[in-house]
mmCIF file of C-alpha atoms in Angstrom:
data_model
loop_
_atom_site.group_PDB
_atom_site.id
_atom_site.type_symbol
_atom_site.label_atom_id
_atom_site.label_comp_id
_atom_site.label_asym_id
_atom_site.label_seq_id
_atom_site.Cartn_x
_atom_site.Cartn_y
_atom_site.Cartn_z
ATOM 1 C CA UNK A 1 25.606 -1.706 -63.311
ATOM 2 C CA UNK A 2 27.895 -4.674 -63.008
ATOM 3 C CA UNK A 3 26.656 -7.779 -64.730
ATOM 4 C CA UNK A 4 26.644 -10.834 -62.483
ATOM 5 C CA UNK A 5 27.681 -14.029 -64.170
ATOM 6 C CA UNK A 6 25.519 -17.139 -64.133
ATOM 7 C CA UNK A 7 27.989 -18.875 -61.859
ATOM 8 C CA UNK A 8 27.788 -16.014 -59.383
ATOM 9 C CA UNK A 9 24.008 -16.302 -59.271
ATOM 10 C CA UNK A 10 24.221 -20.036 -58.675
ATOM 11 C CA UNK A 11 26.673 -19.322 -55.874
ATOM 12 C CA UNK A 12 24.301 -16.827 -54.247
ATOM 13 C CA UNK A 13 21.453 -19.303 -54.531
ATOM 14 C CA UNK A 14 23.543 -21.998 -52.910
ATOM 15 C CA UNK A 15 24.562 -19.596 -50.184
ATOM 16 C CA UNK A 16 20.913 -18.825 -49.412
ATOM 17 C CA UNK A 17 20.173 -22.553 -49.214
ATOM 18 C CA UNK A 18 23.066 -23.189 -46.849
ATOM 19 C CA UNK A 19 21.972 -20.260 -44.673
ATOM 20 C CA UNK A 20 18.437 -21.589 -44.493
ATOM 21 C CA UNK A 21 19.587 -25.078 -43.552
ATOM 22 C CA UNK A 22 21.993 -23.591 -41.012
ATOM 23 C CA UNK A 23 19.197 -21.601 -39.356
ATOM 24 C CA UNK A 24 16.941 -24.653 -39.254
ATOM 25 C CA UNK A 25 19.691 -26.762 -37.726
ATOM 26 C CA UNK A 26 20.553 -24.122 -35.147
ATOM 27 C CA UNK A 27 16.908 -23.720 -34.176
ATOM 28 C CA UNK A 28 16.496 -27.472 -33.617
ATOM 29 C CA UNK A 29 19.675 -27.735 -31.536
ATOM 30 C CA UNK A 30 18.559 -24.631 -29.643
ATOM 31 C CA UNK A 31 15.174 -26.186 -28.885
ATOM 32 C CA UNK A 32 16.607 -29.527 -27.778
ATOM 33 C CA UNK A 33 19.222 -27.908 -25.561
ATOM 34 C CA UNK A 34 16.679 -25.568 -23.993
ATOM 35 C CA UNK A 35 14.141 -28.295 -23.276
ATOM 36 C CA UNK A 36 16.294 -31.263 -22.367
ATOM 37 C CA UNK A 37 19.642 -29.821 -21.351
ATOM 38 C CA UNK A 38 20.999 -30.218 -17.823
ATOM 39 C CA UNK A 39 19.228 -27.788 -15.544
ATOM 40 C CA UNK A 40 21.312 -25.117 -13.930
ATOM 41 C CA UNK A 41 21.063 -23.121 -10.757
ATOM 42 C CA UNK A 42 18.007 -21.090 -9.860
ATOM 43 C CA UNK A 43 14.470 -22.005 -8.995
ATOM 44 C CA UNK A 44 12.995 -23.187 -12.295
ATOM 45 C CA UNK A 45 9.467 -23.170 -10.969
ATOM 46 C CA UNK A 46 9.620 -19.514 -9.918
ATOM 47 C CA UNK A 47 10.912 -18.537 -13.358
ATOM 48 C CA UNK A 48 8.125 -20.481 -15.034
ATOM 49 C CA UNK A 49 5.437 -18.860 -12.895
ATOM 50 C CA UNK A 50 6.759 -15.437 -13.787
ATOM 51 C CA UNK A 51 6.694 -16.216 -17.506
ATOM 52 C CA UNK A 52 3.253 -17.832 -17.286
ATOM 53 C CA UNK A 53 2.069 -14.560 -15.854
ATOM 54 C CA UNK A 54 3.545 -12.343 -18.548
ATOM 55 C CA UNK A 55 2.788 -14.721 -21.436
ATOM 56 C CA UNK A 56 -0.501 -16.270 -20.364
ATOM 57 C CA UNK A 57 -2.319 -14.084 -17.875
ATOM 58 C CA UNK A 58 -1.473 -10.870 -19.685
ATOM 59 C CA UNK A 59 -2.892 -12.306 -22.943
ATOM 60 C CA UNK A 60 -6.209 -13.171 -21.302
ATOM 61 C CA UNK A 61 -7.814 -9.796 -21.951
ATOM 62 C CA UNK A 62 -7.280 -9.749 -25.706
ATOM 63 C CA UNK A 63 -8.298 -13.419 -25.991
ATOM 64 C CA UNK A 64 -11.512 -12.984 -24.020
ATOM 65 C CA UNK A 65 -12.577 -9.794 -25.779
ATOM 66 C CA UNK A 66 -11.911 -11.100 -29.284
ATOM 67 C CA UNK A 67 -13.511 -14.449 -28.370
ATOM 68 C CA UNK A 68 -16.771 -12.795 -27.343
ATOM 69 C CA UNK A 69 -16.929 -10.686 -30.474
ATOM 70 C CA UNK A 70 -16.063 -13.532 -32.835
ATOM 71 C CA UNK A 71 -18.711 -15.730 -31.228
ATOM 72 C CA UNK A 72 -21.281 -12.977 -31.536
ATOM 73 C CA UNK A 73 -20.463 -12.310 -35.191
ATOM 74 C CA UNK A 74 -20.557 -16.025 -36.036
ATOM 75 C CA UNK A 75 -23.938 -16.326 -34.421
ATOM 76 C CA UNK A 76 -25.319 -13.299 -36.228
ATOM 77 C CA UNK A 77 -24.011 -14.357 -39.642
ATOM 78 C CA UNK A 78 -24.982 -17.996 -39.164
ATOM 79 C CA UNK A 79 -28.476 -17.015 -38.118
ATOM 80 C CA UNK A 80 -29.135 -14.847 -41.157
ATOM 81 C CA UNK A 81 -28.077 -17.655 -43.510
ATOM 82 C CA UNK A 82 -29.714 -20.533 -41.633
ATOM 83 C CA UNK A 83 -32.969 -18.600 -41.254
ATOM 84 C CA UNK A 84 -33.377 -18.756 -45.033
ATOM 85 C CA UNK A 85 -33.671 -22.543 -44.716
ATOM 86 C CA UNK A 86 -35.826 -22.413 -41.645
ATOM 87 C CA UNK A 87 -33.234 -24.135 -39.493
ATOM 88 C CA UNK A 88 -32.064 -21.323 -37.253
ATOM 89 C CA UNK A 89 -31.861 -23.656 -34.242
ATOM 90 C CA UNK A 90 -28.757 -25.171 -35.886
ATOM 91 C CA UNK A 91 -26.891 -21.945 -35.156
ATOM 92 C CA UNK A 92 -25.585 -23.375 -31.871
ATOM 93 C CA UNK A 93 -24.086 -26.332 -33.651
ATOM 94 C CA UNK A 94 -22.498 -24.057 -36.255
ATOM 95 C CA UNK A 95 -20.966 -21.667 -33.727
ATOM 96 C CA UNK A 96 -19.627 -24.472 -31.533
ATOM 97 C CA UNK A 97 -18.104 -26.510 -34.355
ATOM 98 C CA UNK A 98 -16.506 -23.500 -36.055
ATOM 99 C CA UNK A 99 -14.981 -22.304 -32.798
ATOM 100 C CA UNK A 100 -13.801 -25.680 -31.540
ATOM 101 C CA UNK A 101 -12.373 -26.984 -34.784
ATOM 102 C CA UNK A 102 -10.937 -23.901 -36.433
ATOM 103 C CA UNK A 103 -11.299 -20.434 -35.024
ATOM 104 C CA UNK A 104 -10.469 -21.213 -31.405
ATOM 105 C CA UNK A 105 -7.001 -22.667 -32.034
ATOM 106 C CA UNK A 106 -6.142 -20.541 -35.090
ATOM 107 C CA UNK A 107 -7.241 -17.090 -33.940
ATOM 108 C CA UNK A 108 -5.733 -17.712 -30.501
ATOM 109 C CA UNK A 109 -2.428 -18.658 -32.145
ATOM 110 C CA UNK A 110 -2.465 -15.559 -34.364
ATOM 111 C CA UNK A 111 -3.308 -13.253 -31.465
ATOM 112 C CA UNK A 112 -0.754 -14.996 -29.301
ATOM 113 C CA UNK A 113 1.934 -14.519 -31.948
ATOM 114 C CA UNK A 114 1.128 -10.820 -32.104
ATOM 115 C CA UNK A 115 0.660 -10.207 -28.393
ATOM 116 C CA UNK A 116 3.120 -12.546 -26.651
ATOM 117 C CA UNK A 117 5.368 -13.830 -29.445
ATOM 118 C CA UNK A 118 6.578 -10.418 -30.523
ATOM 119 C CA UNK A 119 7.196 -9.464 -26.886
ATOM 120 C CA UNK A 120 9.273 -12.614 -26.327
ATOM 121 C CA UNK A 121 11.385 -11.923 -29.410
ATOM 122 C CA UNK A 122 11.951 -8.285 -28.514
ATOM 123 C CA UNK A 123 12.797 -9.106 -24.904
ATOM 124 C CA UNK A 124 15.325 -11.819 -25.683
ATOM 125 C CA UNK A 125 16.734 -9.828 -28.604
ATOM 126 C CA UNK A 126 17.274 -6.864 -26.336
ATOM 127 C CA UNK A 127 18.949 -9.066 -23.747
ATOM 128 C CA UNK A 128 21.246 -10.306 -26.456
ATOM 129 C CA UNK A 129 22.110 -6.856 -27.802
ATOM 130 C CA UNK A 130 22.857 -5.517 -24.314
ATOM 131 C CA UNK A 131 25.010 -8.614 -23.741
ATOM 132 C CA UNK A 132 23.000 -9.816 -20.775
ATOM 133 C CA UNK A 133 22.941 -13.303 -22.258
ATOM 134 C CA UNK A 134 26.709 -13.513 -22.570
ATOM 135 C CA UNK A 135 27.148 -12.072 -19.070
ATOM 136 C CA UNK A 136 24.918 -14.828 -17.726
ATOM 137 C CA UNK A 137 27.011 -17.408 -19.539
ATOM 138 C CA UNK A 138 30.107 -15.737 -18.107
ATOM 139 C CA UNK A 139 29.003 -16.239 -14.484
ATOM 140 C CA UNK A 140 28.215 -19.871 -15.265
ATOM 141 C CA UNK A 141 24.444 -19.684 -15.748
ATOM 142 C CA UNK A 142 23.228 -21.263 -18.956
ATOM 143 C CA UNK A 143 20.976 -18.629 -20.607
ATOM 144 C CA UNK A 144 19.179 -21.395 -22.480
ATOM 145 C CA UNK A 145 17.982 -22.862 -19.201
ATOM 146 C CA UNK A 146 17.592 -19.641 -17.257
ATOM 147 C CA UNK A 147 16.039 -17.379 -19.907
ATOM 148 C CA UNK A 148 14.800 -19.497 -22.799
ATOM 149 C CA UNK A 149 13.400 -22.693 -21.276
ATOM 150 C CA UNK A 150 10.883 -21.021 -18.900
ATOM 151 C CA UNK A 151 9.557 -18.922 -21.789
ATOM 152 C CA UNK A 152 9.180 -21.948 -24.037
ATOM 153 C CA UNK A 153 7.306 -23.923 -21.392
ATOM 154 C CA UNK A 154 5.132 -20.941 -20.510
ATOM 155 C CA UNK A 155 4.089 -20.656 -24.161
ATOM 156 C CA UNK A 156 3.434 -24.381 -24.500
ATOM 157 C CA UNK A 157 1.278 -24.433 -21.375
ATOM 158 C CA UNK A 158 -0.646 -21.224 -21.762
ATOM 159 C CA UNK A 159 -1.719 -21.315 -25.410
ATOM 160 C CA UNK A 160 -3.914 -24.454 -25.250
ATOM 161 C CA UNK A 161 -5.549 -23.017 -22.137
ATOM 162 C CA UNK A 162 -6.099 -19.703 -23.907
ATOM 163 C CA UNK A 163 -7.590 -21.490 -26.925
ATOM 164 C CA UNK A 164 -10.082 -23.328 -24.731
ATOM 165 C CA UNK A 165 -11.013 -20.135 -22.910
ATOM 166 C CA UNK A 166 -11.443 -18.494 -26.320
ATOM 167 C CA UNK A 167 -13.850 -21.219 -27.472
ATOM 168 C CA UNK A 168 -15.899 -21.154 -24.285
ATOM 169 C CA UNK A 169 -16.178 -17.376 -24.295
ATOM 170 C CA UNK A 170 -17.025 -17.412 -28.006
ATOM 171 C CA UNK A 171 -19.783 -19.952 -27.516
ATOM 172 C CA UNK A 172 -21.112 -17.869 -24.649
ATOM 173 C CA UNK A 173 -21.121 -14.764 -26.839
ATOM 174 C CA UNK A 174 -22.806 -16.690 -29.628
ATOM 175 C CA UNK A 175 -25.478 -18.054 -27.329
ATOM 176 C CA UNK A 176 -26.131 -14.571 -25.990
ATOM 177 C CA UNK A 177 -26.774 -13.187 -29.480
ATOM 178 C CA UNK A 178 -28.764 -16.202 -30.668
ATOM 179 C CA UNK A 179 -30.932 -16.751 -27.597
ATOM 180 C CA UNK A 180 -31.393 -13.325 -26.063
ATOM 181 C CA UNK A 181 -31.371 -11.192 -29.154
ATOM 182 C CA UNK A 182 -32.425 -13.261 -32.163
ATOM 183 C CA UNK A 183 -34.866 -15.387 -30.210
ATOM 184 C CA UNK A 184 -33.602 -18.904 -30.950
ATOM 185 C CA UNK A 185 -35.186 -21.318 -28.494
ATOM 186 C CA UNK A 186 -32.639 -21.979 -25.744
ATOM 187 C CA UNK A 187 -33.345 -25.703 -25.412
ATOM 188 C CA UNK A 188 -32.840 -26.493 -29.083
ATOM 189 C CA UNK A 189 -29.762 -24.259 -29.244
ATOM 190 C CA UNK A 190 -27.926 -26.316 -26.614
ATOM 191 C CA UNK A 191 -29.433 -29.690 -27.577
ATOM 192 C CA UNK A 192 -28.449 -29.251 -31.221
ATOM 193 C CA UNK A 193 -24.948 -28.315 -30.125
ATOM 194 C CA UNK A 194 -24.572 -31.296 -27.801
ATOM 195 C CA UNK A 195 -25.931 -33.674 -30.422
ATOM 196 C CA UNK A 196 -23.450 -32.632 -33.057
ATOM 197 C CA UNK A 197 -20.276 -31.895 -31.086
ATOM 198 C CA UNK A 198 -18.337 -35.005 -30.193
ATOM 199 C CA UNK A 199 -15.867 -34.820 -27.350
ATOM 200 C CA UNK A 200 -13.092 -36.842 -28.950
ATOM 201 C CA UNK A 201 -13.386 -35.649 -32.531
ATOM 202 C CA UNK A 202 -14.095 -31.977 -32.006
ATOM 203 C CA UNK A 203 -12.972 -30.915 -28.525
ATOM 204 C CA UNK A 204 -9.848 -33.055 -28.275
ATOM 205 C CA UNK A 205 -8.779 -32.463 -31.878
ATOM 206 C CA UNK A 206 -9.096 -28.736 -31.273
ATOM 207 C CA UNK A 207 -6.903 -29.030 -28.188
ATOM 208 C CA UNK A 208 -4.324 -31.049 -30.134
ATOM 209 C CA UNK A 209 -4.300 -28.352 -32.792
ATOM 210 C CA UNK A 210 -3.679 -25.626 -30.241
ATOM 211 C CA UNK A 211 -0.869 -27.640 -28.643
ATOM 212 C CA UNK A 212 0.840 -27.917 -32.041
ATOM 213 C CA UNK A 213 0.360 -24.193 -32.684
ATOM 214 C CA UNK A 214 1.680 -23.351 -29.206
ATOM 215 C CA UNK A 215 4.812 -25.344 -29.917
ATOM 216 C CA UNK A 216 5.449 -23.729 -33.293
ATOM 217 C CA UNK A 217 4.645 -20.122 -32.350
ATOM 218 C CA UNK A 218 6.653 -20.116 -29.129
ATOM 219 C CA UNK A 219 9.578 -21.868 -30.759
ATOM 220 C CA UNK A 220 9.706 -19.343 -33.615
ATOM 221 C CA UNK A 221 9.342 -16.369 -31.257
ATOM 222 C CA UNK A 222 12.038 -17.419 -28.817
ATOM 223 C CA UNK A 223 14.447 -18.591 -31.482
ATOM 224 C CA UNK A 224 14.106 -15.390 -33.513
ATOM 225 C CA UNK A 225 14.967 -13.389 -30.403
ATOM 226 C CA UNK A 226 17.920 -15.598 -29.541
ATOM 227 C CA UNK A 227 19.252 -15.692 -33.087
ATOM 228 C CA UNK A 228 18.743 -12.041 -34.030
ATOM 229 C CA UNK A 229 21.431 -9.572 -34.973
ATOM 230 C CA UNK A 230 22.268 -7.717 -31.764
ATOM 231 C CA UNK A 231 21.362 -4.262 -33.090
ATOM 232 C CA UNK A 232 18.171 -2.227 -32.841
ATOM 233 C CA UNK A 233 17.543 -2.863 -36.521
ATOM 234 C CA UNK A 234 18.140 -6.578 -36.047
ATOM 235 C CA UNK A 235 15.681 -6.722 -33.178
ATOM 236 C CA UNK A 236 12.986 -4.954 -35.158
ATOM 237 C CA UNK A 237 13.549 -7.289 -38.083
ATOM 238 C CA UNK A 238 13.416 -10.331 -35.819
ATOM 239 C CA UNK A 239 10.153 -9.164 -34.256
ATOM 240 C CA UNK A 240 8.593 -8.705 -37.689
ATOM 241 C CA UNK A 241 9.860 -12.121 -38.742
ATOM 242 C CA UNK A 242 8.344 -13.707 -35.642
ATOM 243 C CA UNK A 243 4.859 -12.415 -36.397
ATOM 244 C CA UNK A 244 5.040 -13.176 -40.127
ATOM 245 C CA UNK A 245 6.590 -16.638 -39.847
ATOM 246 C CA UNK A 246 4.415 -17.667 -36.926
ATOM 247 C CA UNK A 247 1.200 -16.570 -38.653
ATOM 248 C CA UNK A 248 2.126 -18.315 -41.905
ATOM 249 C CA UNK A 249 3.205 -21.470 -40.083
ATOM 250 C CA UNK A 250 -0.043 -21.542 -38.110
ATOM 251 C CA UNK A 251 -2.232 -21.122 -41.185
ATOM 252 C CA UNK A 252 -0.278 -23.682 -43.203
ATOM 253 C CA UNK A 253 -0.189 -26.223 -40.396
ATOM 254 C CA UNK A 254 -3.877 -25.670 -39.793
ATOM 255 C CA UNK A 255 -4.655 -26.850 -43.300
ATOM 256 C CA UNK A 256 -2.525 -29.967 -42.873
ATOM 257 C CA UNK A 257 -3.955 -30.770 -39.446
ATOM 258 C CA UNK A 258 -7.529 -30.240 -40.628
ATOM 259 C CA UNK A 259 -6.932 -32.517 -43.607
ATOM 260 C CA UNK A 260 -5.517 -35.195 -41.292
ATOM 261 C CA UNK A 261 -8.215 -34.878 -38.612
ATOM 262 C CA UNK A 262 -11.418 -34.170 -40.517
ATOM 263 C CA UNK A 263 -10.431 -35.068 -44.085
ATOM 264 C CA UNK A 264 -11.889 -38.606 -44.101
ATOM 265 C CA UNK A 265 -9.411 -40.307 -46.370
ATOM 266 C CA UNK B 1 4.491 -9.778 -1.756
ATOM 267 C CA UNK B 2 4.626 -8.982 -5.434
ATOM 268 C CA UNK B 3 5.503 -12.607 -6.127
ATOM 269 C CA UNK B 4 2.355 -13.651 -4.308
ATOM 270 C CA UNK B 5 -0.027 -11.702 -6.546
ATOM 271 C CA UNK B 6 1.819 -13.088 -9.532
ATOM 272 C CA UNK B 7 1.291 -16.647 -8.352
ATOM 273 C CA UNK B 8 -2.366 -15.996 -7.569
ATOM 274 C CA UNK B 9 -2.819 -14.619 -11.082
ATOM 275 C CA UNK B 10 -1.198 -17.664 -12.654
ATOM 276 C CA UNK B 11 -3.229 -19.982 -10.446
ATOM 277 C CA UNK B 12 -6.460 -18.292 -11.492
ATOM 278 C CA UNK B 13 -5.377 -18.514 -15.136
ATOM 279 C CA UNK B 14 -4.722 -22.262 -14.880
ATOM 280 C CA UNK B 15 -8.041 -22.766 -13.110
ATOM 281 C CA UNK B 16 -9.849 -20.785 -15.814
ATOM 282 C CA UNK B 17 -8.230 -22.998 -18.451
ATOM 283 C CA UNK B 18 -9.290 -26.184 -16.692
ATOM 284 C CA UNK B 19 -12.784 -24.825 -16.170
ATOM 285 C CA UNK B 20 -12.982 -24.004 -19.879
ATOM 286 C CA UNK B 21 -11.974 -27.579 -20.701
ATOM 287 C CA UNK B 22 -14.639 -28.975 -18.389
ATOM 288 C CA UNK B 23 -17.280 -26.675 -19.869
ATOM 289 C CA UNK B 24 -16.339 -27.736 -23.390
ATOM 290 C CA UNK B 25 -16.510 -31.393 -22.402
ATOM 291 C CA UNK B 26 -19.714 -31.354 -20.381
ATOM 292 C CA UNK B 27 -21.794 -28.455 -21.621
ATOM 293 C CA UNK B 28 -20.803 -28.185 -25.277
ATOM 294 C CA UNK B 29 -20.122 -31.761 -26.323
ATOM 295 C CA UNK B 30 -22.604 -33.247 -23.847
ATOM 296 C CA UNK B 31 -20.142 -35.828 -22.533
ATOM 297 C CA UNK B 32 -21.590 -37.892 -19.697
ATOM 298 C CA UNK B 33 -19.269 -39.133 -16.995
ATOM 299 C CA UNK B 34 -19.520 -42.656 -15.677
ATOM 300 C CA UNK B 35 -21.551 -45.592 -16.914
ATOM 301 C CA UNK B 36 -24.449 -44.540 -19.129
ATOM 302 C CA UNK B 37 -27.674 -46.359 -18.428
ATOM 303 C CA UNK B 38 -28.698 -47.468 -21.885
ATOM 304 C CA UNK B 39 -29.684 -50.669 -23.614
ATOM 305 C CA UNK B 40 -29.191 -51.780 -27.204
ATOM 306 C CA UNK B 41 -31.987 -52.313 -29.701
ATOM 307 C CA UNK B 42 -31.587 -53.256 -33.360
ATOM 308 C CA UNK B 43 -33.742 -52.440 -36.357
ATOM 309 C CA UNK B 44 -33.304 -53.264 -40.042
ATOM 310 C CA UNK B 45 -34.398 -50.850 -42.742
ATOM 311 C CA UNK B 46 -34.626 -51.233 -46.524
ATOM 312 C CA UNK B 47 -33.096 -47.807 -46.906
ATOM 313 C CA UNK B 48 -31.475 -45.696 -44.220
ATOM 314 C CA UNK B 49 -30.359 -42.908 -46.568
ATOM 315 C CA UNK B 50 -29.363 -39.831 -44.601
ATOM 316 C CA UNK B 51 -29.366 -41.404 -41.145
ATOM 317 C CA UNK B 52 -26.016 -41.103 -39.406
ATOM 318 C CA UNK B 53 -24.381 -42.324 -36.232
ATOM 319 C CA UNK B 54 -25.404 -40.045 -33.299
ATOM 320 C CA UNK B 55 -28.777 -39.324 -34.887
ATOM 321 C CA UNK B 56 -31.623 -38.961 -32.406
ATOM 322 C CA UNK B 57 -34.116 -41.677 -31.519
ATOM 323 C CA UNK B 58 -37.397 -40.172 -30.435
ATOM 324 C CA UNK B 59 -40.746 -41.302 -29.168
ATOM 325 C CA UNK B 60 -43.679 -38.923 -29.196
ATOM 326 C CA UNK B 61 -41.172 -36.206 -30.063
ATOM 327 C CA UNK B 62 -39.081 -36.809 -26.948
ATOM 328 C CA UNK B 63 -35.494 -37.908 -27.439
ATOM 329 C CA UNK B 64 -34.977 -41.278 -25.755
ATOM 330 C CA UNK B 65 -31.690 -42.382 -27.262
ATOM 331 C CA UNK B 66 -29.326 -42.194 -30.196
ATOM 332 C CA UNK B 67 -28.049 -44.267 -33.098
ATOM 333 C CA UNK B 68 -24.737 -45.844 -32.133
ATOM 334 C CA UNK B 69 -23.877 -47.867 -35.248
ATOM 335 C CA UNK B 70 -25.056 -48.454 -38.804
ATOM 336 C CA UNK B 71 -23.975 -51.420 -40.922
ATOM 337 C CA UNK B 72 -25.156 -53.523 -43.819
ATOM 338 C CA UNK B 73 -26.599 -56.938 -43.112
ATOM 339 C CA UNK B 74 -24.773 -59.185 -45.603
ATOM 340 C CA UNK B 75 -27.518 -61.775 -45.911
ATOM 341 C CA UNK B 76 -30.649 -59.681 -46.224
ATOM 342 C CA UNK B 77 -29.028 -56.637 -47.869
ATOM 343 C CA UNK B 78 -30.732 -54.368 -45.377
ATOM 344 C CA UNK B 79 -29.254 -51.557 -43.338
ATOM 345 C CA UNK B 80 -28.967 -52.596 -39.703
ATOM 346 C CA UNK B 81 -29.170 -49.740 -37.205
ATOM 347 C CA UNK B 82 -28.012 -50.131 -33.611
ATOM 348 C CA UNK B 83 -29.694 -47.794 -31.140
ATOM 349 C CA UNK B 84 -28.806 -46.969 -27.544
ATOM 350 C CA UNK B 85 -32.024 -46.299 -25.684
ATOM 351 C CA UNK B 86 -32.422 -44.818 -22.226
ATOM 352 C CA UNK B 87 -32.797 -47.397 -19.477
ATOM 353 C CA UNK B 88 -35.652 -45.286 -18.130
ATOM 354 C CA UNK B 89 -37.714 -46.236 -21.197
ATOM 355 C CA UNK B 90 -37.488 -50.027 -20.827
ATOM 356 C CA UNK B 91 -41.153 -50.742 -21.420
ATOM 357 C CA UNK B 92 -41.291 -50.605 -25.223
ATOM 358 C CA UNK B 93 -43.652 -53.282 -26.586
ATOM 359 C CA UNK B 94 -41.888 -55.820 -28.822
ATOM 360 C CA UNK B 95 -44.059 -54.947 -31.821
ATOM 361 C CA UNK B 96 -43.239 -51.225 -31.789
ATOM 362 C CA UNK B 97 -42.612 -49.542 -35.114
ATOM 363 C CA UNK B 98 -39.412 -47.685 -36.021
ATOM 364 C CA UNK B 99 -39.496 -45.215 -38.880
ATOM 365 C CA UNK B 100 -36.910 -42.857 -40.280
ATOM 366 C CA UNK B 101 -38.251 -39.314 -40.268
ATOM 367 C CA UNK B 102 -36.949 -35.950 -41.366
ATOM 368 C CA UNK B 103 -36.907 -32.821 -39.233
ATOM 369 C CA UNK B 104 -38.354 -30.156 -41.497
ATOM 370 C CA UNK B 105 -38.128 -30.327 -45.257
ATOM 371 C CA UNK B 106 -34.349 -30.487 -45.537
ATOM 372 C CA UNK B 107 -33.451 -31.170 -41.928
ATOM 373 C CA UNK B 108 -31.574 -34.040 -40.321
ATOM 374 C CA UNK B 109 -32.928 -37.601 -40.272
ATOM 375 C CA UNK B 110 -33.929 -39.243 -37.032
ATOM 376 C CA UNK B 111 -35.713 -42.379 -35.903
ATOM 377 C CA UNK B 112 -39.212 -42.154 -34.513
ATOM 378 C CA UNK B 113 -40.607 -45.069 -32.557
ATOM 379 C CA UNK B 114 -44.340 -45.592 -32.258
ATOM 380 C CA UNK B 115 -45.712 -47.885 -29.593
ATOM 381 C CA UNK B 116 -47.137 -51.281 -30.388
ATOM 382 C CA UNK B 117 -49.672 -53.246 -28.394
ATOM 383 C CA UNK B 118 -47.944 -56.420 -27.313
ATOM 384 C CA UNK B 119 -47.363 -57.331 -23.661
ATOM 385 C CA UNK B 120 -43.811 -58.490 -24.230
ATOM 386 C CA UNK B 121 -41.190 -55.723 -24.059
ATOM 387 C CA UNK B 122 -37.980 -55.127 -25.989
ATOM 388 C CA UNK B 123 -34.968 -56.009 -23.865
ATOM 389 C CA UNK B 124 -31.216 -55.611 -24.289
ATOM 390 C CA UNK B 125 -30.317 -56.745 -27.809
ATOM 391 C CA UNK B 126 -33.945 -56.878 -28.953
ATOM 392 C CA UNK B 127 -34.898 -56.228 -32.585
ATOM 393 C CA UNK B 128 -37.670 -54.044 -33.939
ATOM 394 C CA UNK B 129 -39.169 -55.903 -36.897
ATOM 395 C CA UNK B 130 -41.758 -53.433 -38.052
ATOM 396 C CA UNK B 131 -39.790 -50.681 -39.796
ATOM 397 C CA UNK B 132 -40.450 -47.892 -42.229
ATOM 398 C CA UNK B 133 -37.617 -46.703 -44.418
ATOM 399 C CA UNK B 134 -36.266 -43.300 -45.137
ATOM 400 C CA UNK B 135 -38.181 -41.188 -47.596
ATOM 401 C CA UNK B 136 -35.966 -40.675 -50.643
ATOM 402 C CA UNK B 137 -37.004 -37.654 -52.646
ATOM 403 C CA UNK B 138 -35.549 -38.987 -55.903
ATOM 404 C CA UNK B 139 -37.650 -42.178 -55.667
ATOM 405 C CA UNK B 140 -40.784 -40.139 -55.140
ATOM 406 C CA UNK B 141 -40.049 -37.963 -58.150
ATOM 407 C CA UNK B 142 -39.294 -41.092 -60.188
ATOM 408 C CA UNK B 143 -42.627 -42.653 -59.233
ATOM 409 C CA UNK B 144 -44.450 -39.445 -60.025
ATOM 410 C CA UNK B 145 -42.868 -39.198 -63.466
ATOM 411 C CA UNK B 146 -43.606 -42.851 -64.207
ATOM 412 C CA UNK B 147 -47.242 -42.316 -63.246
ATOM 413 C CA UNK B 148 -47.676 -39.355 -65.557
ATOM 414 C CA UNK B 149 -46.046 -41.289 -68.419
ATOM 415 C CA UNK B 150 -48.428 -44.220 -67.868
ATOM 416 C CA UNK B 151 -51.381 -41.851 -67.853
ATOM 417 C CA UNK B 152 -50.265 -40.351 -71.172
ATOM 418 C CA UNK B 153 -50.041 -43.793 -72.709
ATOM 419 C CA UNK B 154 -53.459 -44.751 -71.411
ATOM 420 C CA UNK B 155 -55.015 -41.718 -73.013
#
């Protein structure tokens, strides 16, 4: 085995740093050009509708199903703990606050990264490897505007909507378990919830969170596809990276956002 | 034709999102649209421990309003609580009593109002003078201990 000198190691370390900075810089330029660049030919609205369908509507099923189950589990777990203190009517408040503040935005973002983000990366990566992107550029259509921008906007628009649908469906599932199965009195379930959930602090902050997550997840997914090595191996690596980076970014950002919004300092 | 179903799907999706937002706002957070018909009443307590903004104000167990602000009165060193009461209940006698109660043993604190007997009613900006403070468990335990010590000394 050849021994690498100290200088060589420092060089490799520096190289990794430069690569990282280069990727960051490229991704920012990519985002700015896709969002604010001069629009090219083609009906932008039609493209957006198509992407909204494949990114948003197609994710509805997984969001709704997991929302119902998460709401039901929260309700069941919350009930068994709260019942020990004789305050099982607070289960509505617990389910609603957990879903609105944390689980709604975060779980939606994680599911979205797995369901739609990986598909975006694979699709764009495949377009790149089969040289569809460069052919578009060749006939004078900017692929950033024609391919990338509609996907970015579709992600930004659909994820907050999905997060809200997730919360509503979760609360519905929770109320079903609490009221119909565990026998919590319906009036106090809803009244407790309405007393403790504030529109600005809980609902709006949750929506802001999901907008931030939408931005980050979609950006990572589309950029990984656009920047991948144009080989089958490169595409598979980019897809993995999308899911891993997006999930980590969402969880990390969630901590920061929660500290800023609910931290009280 | 295929484009049409696509657009219908997206339209339904957007509508579902908006509907979810409305449900969250109205049903879950209990936001009321438009001017709320309430009036302000003040009350000063020696100790409001545990009472928070948005706590309930009840009368005979029925919720008639909520606490909208809590601050310290600089001159009397008392906690001043601002309540928003329902306009429908505008016939509270001026000598009504406000007390801070607890729901259950460890539950949330709320304000209970008991009716007085005077003819005059509390209007916008009125103050309830007869108040009963929050029950602080530590004080009770302290008093109890002090009592038992005194008894020991007496013996």
